Amino acid sequence: MRYDQARWTHDADGGETGEGEDAQGQYEPLLSEKNTKEVDVDSPLPDDLTRDSVELPDLSEPELARHYTRLSQMNYGVDSGPYPLGSCTMKYNPKFTEDVAALPSAAVHPDRSGRSVQGTLALMHGLQDYLARIGGMDAVSLQPPAGAAGEFTGILVAKAYHEANGEGDRRDEIIVPDSAHGTNFASAALAGYEVVELPSGDDGRVDLDALEAAASDRTALFMLTNPNTLGLFERDIEEIADVVHDAGGLLYYDGANLNALLGRARPGDMGFDIMHYNVHKTFATPHGGGGPGAGPVGVVSDLAEFLPAPRVREVGRREGEGRGTGGVYERFDPENTVGKVHGFEGNWLVLVKAYAYIARLGDEGLADASAKAVLNANYLASQIDYEVPFEPFHHEFVASAGDQDAADVAKRMLDYGVHPPTTKWPEIVPEALMTEPTEIEGKDTLDQLADAFDAVAAEDEESLASAPNRTTARRIDQTSAARDLRLSWQSLDTEE
Amino acid sequence: MSGRHEPGVRGSPYAPHTADETAAMLDAVGADDAAELFDIPESVAFDGEFGIDARTEREAERRVRGLLSRNDDLTEFLGRGHYDHYVPSLVDHLSQRSEFLTSYTQYQPEITQGFLQALFEYQSMLVELTGLEVVNASMYDHASALAEAALLAARVRSTDGDRVLVPDYLLDARRDVLENYTDGAGLTVEAFGTDDGNVDPDALADAVDDDAVMVYAENPTTLGTVEEHLAEIGDLADDHDALFCLGSDPVALSILQEPESVGADVVVGDAATLGLPTAYGMGLGLFACRENFVRQVPGRLVGASEDAADRRAYTLTLQTREQHIRRERATSNICTNQAWVALRTAIHAAYLGPEGLVDLGNDCVRLAAGLADRLDDVTGVQAPVHDRHHFREFVAHTDQPAAAVASDLEAEGFAVHAVGEHLVQVCVTDANEHAVDDLVAAFEEVA
């Protein structure tokens, strides 16, 4: 494997760069640059059914341990520092949940007989129950492997419901507010629906008149986040539910912001018919650098028959002491199930962690998590110089960087040792800095975050545009990455 | 309010606030109690209880351990799309480093170079194994990757068409996911016939026409057979301008024909055959394709670029395809994916290296053939039923009803699939080969 030294200036001593002092020595060569080996494939199979050779990295275990340790040091996680990434709800991940997910008894094959995996089914049943109680829903499926997969599943359930009522063809529209997560639009389109975008009102909330105008006998579903992505509670939620239901549509709750409501309000009580839970957000299961998450879907009783298969139910009790006592569980297919949305049962290990987290916190811990999350967001917003145009917000707020470029603000915040907010979204707020400290930050950390905001707010355009300077990499050229695609180390071979 | 310094008062154990700090913060925002900050109308406020007890960590740990202890301790000889290979300890230790585990998507690449490089290396190793130029940074699982391949095929194909052709051995669940994903795009999924476990080229030739957007086949198949007609399948698809999508996995790709060399346009599968232990079906969707489809690829892509100091750096790229930018016109709705599993897969692949990976692939062939031979010697068992080469698993005929055989084996401590009235399927890898003698003995007892 070759690469061009002249172009990729990354000597370990940093000598050739002459700047970026803090980044010296940060470079870690690719596995392929350390050593690769090509081996011939000599197999018991006939030659015409096999490949000729394979070329892959060839390193010792100690070398790999150092390689990946080095890479981990070049990565920022929640355990590294504050991570106020709005709408992503990055919370501390308790360590004991990793231990229980790693138990040998958690590692079973999905095709095992139900009687031989009573523990797995008991935990699934328990999590279905926990989530139903927390969301005010009647039935829950754990199968969707992510939040967007949960949205898609919810839409399939709504579609099946309308089809069962003979309205499948007529109801071909899904209404989505302009402030919604992009996945709402994409999931609706994936399911074959027309997306009707609903403009927000002047107060940042759903405009009831606009909703009434949009809702019709073509409406299958209205997808709403509450509190919405500005952190604002949709106070007219009962009227909103009436408008949607009167039109014959269903109301969908995007669970991305459930961290604001634990123990204070439940989607089911507000009139929502379908919801998904982002267990990797609300219930502190690690996000793993982009996943896996899990997106269980809850529904009201009328829709339970359409949920994905299989679900888990209790079919009896076993009395006595010790192992094997308690409920007896079985998998079952809901009567008019939409079928499968994952090849097996979804992201099981994530579900184990979510169960453990909820079992740890209980009623008081969950309610306190929301209380502290809301307090933290309000406190942080009160301590920063940037304007926050919409309030009262709950667990997240959207500040405006004003004349500054929000993306530049984010890059400069990296120099202050913190992960920046989500930027430029939602677009309702110009140069948006969408900030969600979550409940896991204490006052000192929030003060430090506020200091970072304020230091950056006082800086000029030039210092922002040149940031970051104290990070592993300096500002990265996104344009060249997209124009001159290099998606593997093989593609680096041809570089000039 | 609660806090860690108030014994007896319980709240979130992960909120660090002391009572004094909470009071100071409430003062700063002008509230007496955090409850005042909630802008929730009384009519929808929740004033009940979930009825979930708070527990100490020890109690919560015992709760989960106690539930899971109700699983029977069986030696699994199960496969059919979810495979167990021994995962080196190194994978657990390195992937559990909290900077990897507790990070989000790499939207700020300057402080996530480590994960981006690991994903770039994952992509690169799968480029080597598939021979295709583009590998994304993961889908959910094999089934969703297959579904996304069909949607890609419908987008890139030059003529109209709505048929997705799949072999009749396709797992029901996989087909179900495929249908659910493609229904909205107006595609129909149709099965073509197979012959003794492999694709029947004549049946495929009859089935494929200019309305086919994609032809799918697997190597190895769900039944464990090694497909012998890959190049013919590729040609048949190509003749009708349909994409050829091949299902496989990284262990199989170590020795089986390179997908690119037999005309595959897309490779899907479950890459967690490396990296994850048996995890109740949790996986890692592999998605690879030819370079000319790169702007239609679903999911995230990590690319190399330069930073302001002209050093190599990695970043997510072509994000304008994705749902957070293009919304309803995105190539896919996938956002959260399986990145951490891809990290584990990369570490496992690098740990094995080329020799270890090829050895593992060859072991899968030898172990399956060896176990089939031994079961064939058992009275009342004929194995394998398909006169093909096998990888990891095979179908066997039992004179007794298969369900009874599987049930009796379970009583002896073994799990196998019952896949037909008198058909069982058995999967053997490095993870369970130590128990082969005992399994054969158990078959002798029950078959």
Coordinates of N, CA, C and O in Angstrom, one line a residue, chain B residues 126-217:
Chain B
L126 N -13.7 -3.9 3.7 CA -14.8 -4.5 2.9 C -14.7 -4.2 1.4 O -15.2 -5.0 0.6
V127 N -14.1 -3.1 1.1 CA -13.7 -2.9 -0.3 C -12.8 -4.0 -0.8 O -13.1 -4.6 -1.9
E128 N -11.9 -4.4 0.0 CA -11.0 -5.5 -0.4 C -11.7 -6.8 -0.6 O -11.5 -7.5 -1.5
L129 N -12.6 -7.1 0.4 CA -13.3 -8.4 0.4 C -14.4 -8.5 -0.7 O -14.6 -9.5 -1.2
T130 N -15.0 -7.3 -1.0 CA -16.1 -7.4 -2.1 C -15.6 -7.1 -3.4 O -16.2 -7.5 -4.4
G131 N -14.5 -6.3 -3.5 CA -14.0 -5.9 -4.8 C -14.7 -4.7 -5.3 O -14.4 -4.2 -6.4
L132 N -15.7 -4.2 -4.6 CA -16.5 -3.1 -5.1 C -15.9 -1.8 -4.4 O -15.3 -1.9 -3.3
E133 N -16.0 -0.7 -5.1 CA -15.3 0.5 -4.7 C -15.9 1.2 -3.5 O -15.2 2.0 -2.9
V134 N -17.2 1.1 -3.3 CA -17.9 1.9 -2.3 C -18.5 1.0 -1.2 O -19.2 0.0 -1.6
V135 N -18.2 1.2 0.0 CA -18.8 0.6 1.1 C -19.3 1.6 2.1 O -18.6 2.6 2.4
N136 N -20.6 1.6 2.5 CA -21.0 2.6 3.5 C -20.7 2.2 4.9 O -20.2 1.1 5.2
A137 N -21.0 3.2 5.8 CA -20.5 3.0 7.2 C -21.6 2.3 8.0 O -21.6 2.4 9.2
S138 N -22.5 1.5 7.4 CA -23.4 0.5 7.9 C -24.8 0.8 7.7 O -25.3 1.9 7.7
M139 N -25.6 -0.3 7.5 CA -27.0 -0.3 7.6 C -27.4 -1.1 8.9 O -26.5 -1.6 9.6
Y140 N -28.7 -1.3 9.1 CA -29.1 -2.0 10.4 C -28.7 -3.5 10.4 O -28.1 -4.0 11.3
D141 N -29.0 -4.2 9.3 CA -28.8 -5.6 9.2 C -28.9 -6.0 7.7 O -29.1 -5.2 6.8
H142 N -28.7 -7.3 7.5 CA -28.8 -7.9 6.2 C -30.1 -7.5 5.5 O -30.1 -7.1 4.3
A143 N -31.2 -7.7 6.2 CA -32.5 -7.5 5.6 C -32.7 -6.1 5.1 O -33.2 -5.8 4.0
S144 N -32.3 -5.1 6.0 CA -32.5 -3.7 5.6 C -31.6 -3.3 4.5 O -31.9 -2.5 3.6
A145 N -30.3 -3.9 4.5 CA -29.4 -3.6 3.4 C -29.9 -4.1 2.1 O -29.8 -3.5 1.1
L146 N -30.5 -5.3 2.1 CA -31.1 -5.9 0.9 C -32.2 -5.0 0.4 O -32.3 -4.7 -0.8
A147 N -33.0 -4.5 1.3 CA -34.1 -3.6 0.9 C -33.6 -2.3 0.3 O -34.1 -1.8 -0.7
E148 N -32.6 -1.8 1.0 CA -32.0 -0.5 0.4 C -31.4 -0.7 -0.9 O -31.4 0.2 -1.8
A149 N -30.8 -1.9 -1.2 CA -30.3 -2.3 -2.5 C -31.4 -2.2 -3.6 O -31.1 -1.7 -4.7
A150 N -32.5 -2.8 -3.2 CA -33.6 -2.8 -4.2 C -34.1 -1.3 -4.5 O -34.4 -1.0 -5.7
L151 N -34.1 -0.5 -3.5 CA -34.5 0.9 -3.7 C -33.4 1.6 -4.5 O -33.8 2.4 -5.4
L152 N -32.2 1.3 -4.3 CA -31.1 1.9 -5.1 C -31.3 1.4 -6.5 O -31.2 2.2 -7.5
A153 N -31.5 0.2 -6.7 CA -31.7 -0.4 -8.1 C -32.8 0.4 -8.8 O -32.6 0.7 -10.0
A154 N -33.9 0.6 -8.1 CA -35.0 1.3 -8.8 C -34.6 2.7 -9.1 O -35.1 3.3 -10.1
R155 N -33.8 3.3 -8.4 CA -33.4 4.7 -8.6 C -32.4 4.8 -9.8 O -32.5 5.7 -10.6
V156 N -31.4 3.9 -9.9 CA -30.4 4.0 -10.8 C -30.6 3.4 -12.2 O -30.0 3.6 -13.2
R157 N -31.6 2.5 -12.2 CA -31.9 1.8 -13.5 C -32.3 2.7 -14.6 O -33.1 3.6 -14.3
S158 N -31.8 2.5 -15.8 CA -32.1 3.4 -16.8 C -33.5 3.3 -17.4 O -34.0 4.3 -17.9
T159 N -34.1 2.2 -17.3 CA -35.5 2.0 -17.8 C -36.5 1.7 -16.6 O -36.0 1.3 -15.5
D160 N -37.7 1.9 -16.8 CA -38.7 1.7 -15.8 C -38.8 0.2 -15.5 O -38.6 -0.6 -16.4
G161 N -39.2 -0.1 -14.4 CA -39.4 -1.5 -14.0 C -39.8 -1.6 -12.5 O -39.4 -0.7 -11.8
D162 N -40.4 -2.7 -12.1 CA -40.9 -2.7 -10.7 C -40.7 -4.0 -10.1 O -41.1 -4.3 -9.0
R163 N -39.9 -5.0 -10.8 CA -39.8 -6.3 -10.2 C -38.5 -6.5 -9.5 O -37.4 -6.2 -10.1
V164 N -38.5 -7.0 -8.3 CA -37.3 -7.4 -7.6 C -37.3 -9.0 -7.5 O -38.3 -9.5 -7.0
L165 N -36.3 -9.6 -8.1 CA -36.3 -11.1 -8.1 C -35.4 -11.6 -7.1 O -34.2 -11.3 -7.0
V166 N -36.0 -12.5 -6.3 CA -35.2 -13.1 -5.2 C -35.4 -14.7 -5.3 O -36.4 -15.2 -5.8
P167 N -34.4 -15.4 -4.8 CA -34.5 -16.9 -4.8 C -35.5 -17.4 -3.8 O -35.8 -16.7 -2.8
D168 N -36.0 -18.5 -4.1 CA -37.1 -19.1 -3.2 C -36.6 -19.5 -1.8 O -37.4 -19.8 -0.9
Y169 N -35.3 -19.6 -1.7 CA -34.8 -19.9 -0.4 C -34.7 -18.7 0.6 O -34.3 -18.9 1.7
L170 N -35.0 -17.5 0.1 CA -34.9 -16.3 0.9 C -35.7 -16.5 2.2 O -36.8 -16.9 2.2
L171 N -35.0 -16.1 3.3 CA -35.7 -16.2 4.6 C -37.0 -15.4 4.6 O -37.0 -14.3 4.1
D172 N -38.1 -15.9 5.2 CA -39.3 -15.2 5.3 C -39.2 -13.8 5.8 O -39.7 -12.8 5.3
A173 N -38.4 -13.7 6.9 CA -38.3 -12.4 7.6 C -37.5 -11.4 6.7 O -37.9 -10.2 6.6
R174 N -36.6 -11.9 6.0 CA -35.8 -11.1 5.1 C -36.7 -10.6 4.0 O -36.7 -9.4 3.6
R175 N -37.5 -11.4 3.4 CA -38.4 -11.1 2.4 C -39.5 -10.1 2.9 O -39.9 -9.1 2.2
D176 N -39.9 -10.3 4.1 CA -40.9 -9.4 4.8 C -40.4 -8.0 4.9 O -41.1 -7.0 4.6
V177 N -39.1 -7.9 5.3 CA -38.5 -6.5 5.5 C -38.4 -5.9 4.1 O -38.7 -4.7 3.9
L178 N -37.9 -6.7 3.1 CA -37.8 -6.2 1.8 C -39.1 -5.7 1.2 O -39.1 -4.6 0.6
E179 N -40.1 -6.4 1.4 CA -41.5 -6.0 0.9 C -41.9 -4.7 1.7 O -42.5 -3.8 1.0
N180 N -41.7 -4.7 3.0 CA -42.1 -3.5 3.7 C -41.4 -2.2 3.2 O -42.0 -1.1 3.1
Y181 N -40.1 -2.4 2.9 CA -39.4 -1.2 2.5 C -39.7 -0.8 1.1 O -39.5 0.4 0.7
T182 N -40.0 -1.7 0.2 CA -40.1 -1.4 -1.2 C -41.5 -1.1 -1.7 O -41.7 -0.6 -2.8
D183 N -42.5 -1.4 -0.8 CA -43.9 -1.3 -1.2 C -44.2 0.2 -1.5 O -44.9 0.5 -2.5
G184 N -43.6 1.1 -0.7 CA -43.9 2.5 -0.9 C -43.3 3.0 -2.3 O -43.8 4.0 -2.8
A185 N -42.3 2.3 -2.8 CA -41.7 2.7 -4.1 C -42.4 2.0 -5.2 O -42.0 2.1 -6.4
G186 N -43.5 1.2 -4.9 CA -44.2 0.5 -6.0 C -43.5 -0.7 -6.5 O -43.9 -1.2 -7.6
L187 N -42.6 -1.3 -5.8 CA -41.9 -2.5 -6.3 C -42.6 -3.7 -5.8 O -43.2 -3.7 -4.8
T188 N -42.5 -4.8 -6.6 CA -43.0 -6.1 -6.2 C -41.9 -7.1 -6.1 O -41.0 -7.1 -6.9
V189 N -42.0 -7.9 -5.1 CA -40.9 -8.9 -4.9 C -41.5 -10.3 -5.4 O -42.5 -10.7 -5.0
E190 N -40.7 -10.9 -6.2 CA -41.1 -12.2 -6.8 C -39.9 -13.2 -6.6 O -38.8 -12.9 -6.8
A191 N -40.3 -14.5 -6.3 CA -39.3 -15.5 -6.1 C -39.1 -16.3 -7.4 O -40.1 -16.6 -8.2
F192 N -37.8 -16.7 -7.7 CA -37.6 -17.6 -8.8 C -37.1 -18.9 -8.2 O -36.6 -19.0 -7.1
G193 N -37.2 -20.0 -9.0 CA -36.9 -21.3 -8.5 C -35.5 -21.6 -8.3 O -34.6 -21.0 -9.0
T194 N -35.2 -22.5 -7.4 CA -33.8 -22.9 -7.2 C -33.7 -24.4 -7.4 O -34.7 -25.1 -7.4
D195 N -32.5 -24.9 -7.5 CA -32.2 -26.3 -7.8 C -31.2 -26.9 -6.8 O -30.1 -26.5 -6.8
D196 N -31.7 -27.7 -6.0 CA -30.8 -28.4 -5.0 C -30.1 -27.4 -4.2 O -28.9 -27.5 -3.9
G197 N -30.7 -26.3 -3.8 CA -30.1 -25.3 -2.9 C -29.5 -24.1 -3.6 O -29.3 -23.1 -3.0
N198 N -29.2 -24.2 -4.9 CA -28.6 -23.1 -5.6 C -29.5 -22.6 -6.6 O -30.6 -23.2 -6.9
V199 N -29.2 -21.4 -7.1 CA -30.0 -20.8 -8.2 C -30.0 -21.7 -9.4 O -29.0 -22.3 -9.8
D200 N -31.2 -21.9 -9.9 CA -31.4 -22.6 -11.2 C -31.4 -21.6 -12.3 O -32.3 -20.8 -12.5
P201 N -30.3 -21.6 -13.1 CA -30.2 -20.5 -14.1 C -31.3 -20.5 -15.1 O -31.7 -19.4 -15.6
D202 N -31.9 -21.7 -15.4 CA -33.0 -21.7 -16.4 C -34.2 -21.1 -15.8 O -34.9 -20.3 -16.4
A203 N -34.5 -21.3 -14.5 CA -35.6 -20.7 -13.8 C -35.4 -19.2 -13.8 O -36.4 -18.4 -14.0
L204 N -34.2 -18.8 -13.5 CA -34.0 -17.4 -13.4 C -34.1 -16.7 -14.8 O -34.7 -15.7 -15.0
A205 N -33.6 -17.4 -15.9 CA -33.8 -16.9 -17.2 C -35.2 -16.7 -17.6 O -35.6 -15.8 -18.3
D206 N -36.1 -17.7 -17.1 CA -37.5 -17.5 -17.4 C -38.1 -16.3 -16.7 O -39.1 -15.7 -17.1
A207 N -37.6 -16.1 -15.5 CA -38.2 -15.1 -14.6 C -37.8 -13.7 -14.9 O -38.5 -12.7 -14.8
V208 N -36.5 -13.5 -15.3 CA -36.0 -12.2 -15.5 C -36.4 -11.6 -16.8 O -36.5 -12.2 -17.9
D209 N -36.9 -10.3 -16.8 CA -37.2 -9.6 -18.0 C -36.8 -8.1 -17.8 O -36.2 -7.8 -16.8
D210 N -37.2 -7.3 -18.8 CA -36.8 -5.9 -18.7 C -37.5 -5.1 -17.6 O -37.2 -4.0 -17.4
D211 N -38.5 -5.7 -17.0 CA -39.2 -5.1 -15.9 C -38.5 -5.4 -14.5 O -38.9 -4.9 -13.5
A212 N -37.4 -6.2 -14.6 CA -36.7 -6.5 -13.3 C -35.7 -5.4 -13.1 O -34.9 -5.1 -13.9
V213 N -35.7 -4.9 -11.9 CA -34.7 -3.9 -11.5 C -33.6 -4.5 -10.8 O -32.5 -4.0 -10.8
M214 N -33.8 -5.6 -10.2 CA -32.7 -6.3 -9.4 C -32.9 -7.8 -9.3 O -34.0 -8.3 -9.2
V215 N -31.8 -8.5 -9.4 CA -31.8 -9.9 -9.2 C -30.9 -10.2 -8.0 O -29.7 -9.7 -7.9
Y216 N -31.4 -10.9 -7.0 CA -30.7 -11.1 -5.8 C -30.4 -12.6 -5.7 O -31.2 -13.5 -6.0
A217 N -29.2 -12.9 -5.2 CA -28.8 -14.3 -4.8 C -27.8 -14.2 -3.7 O -27.4 -13.1 -3.3

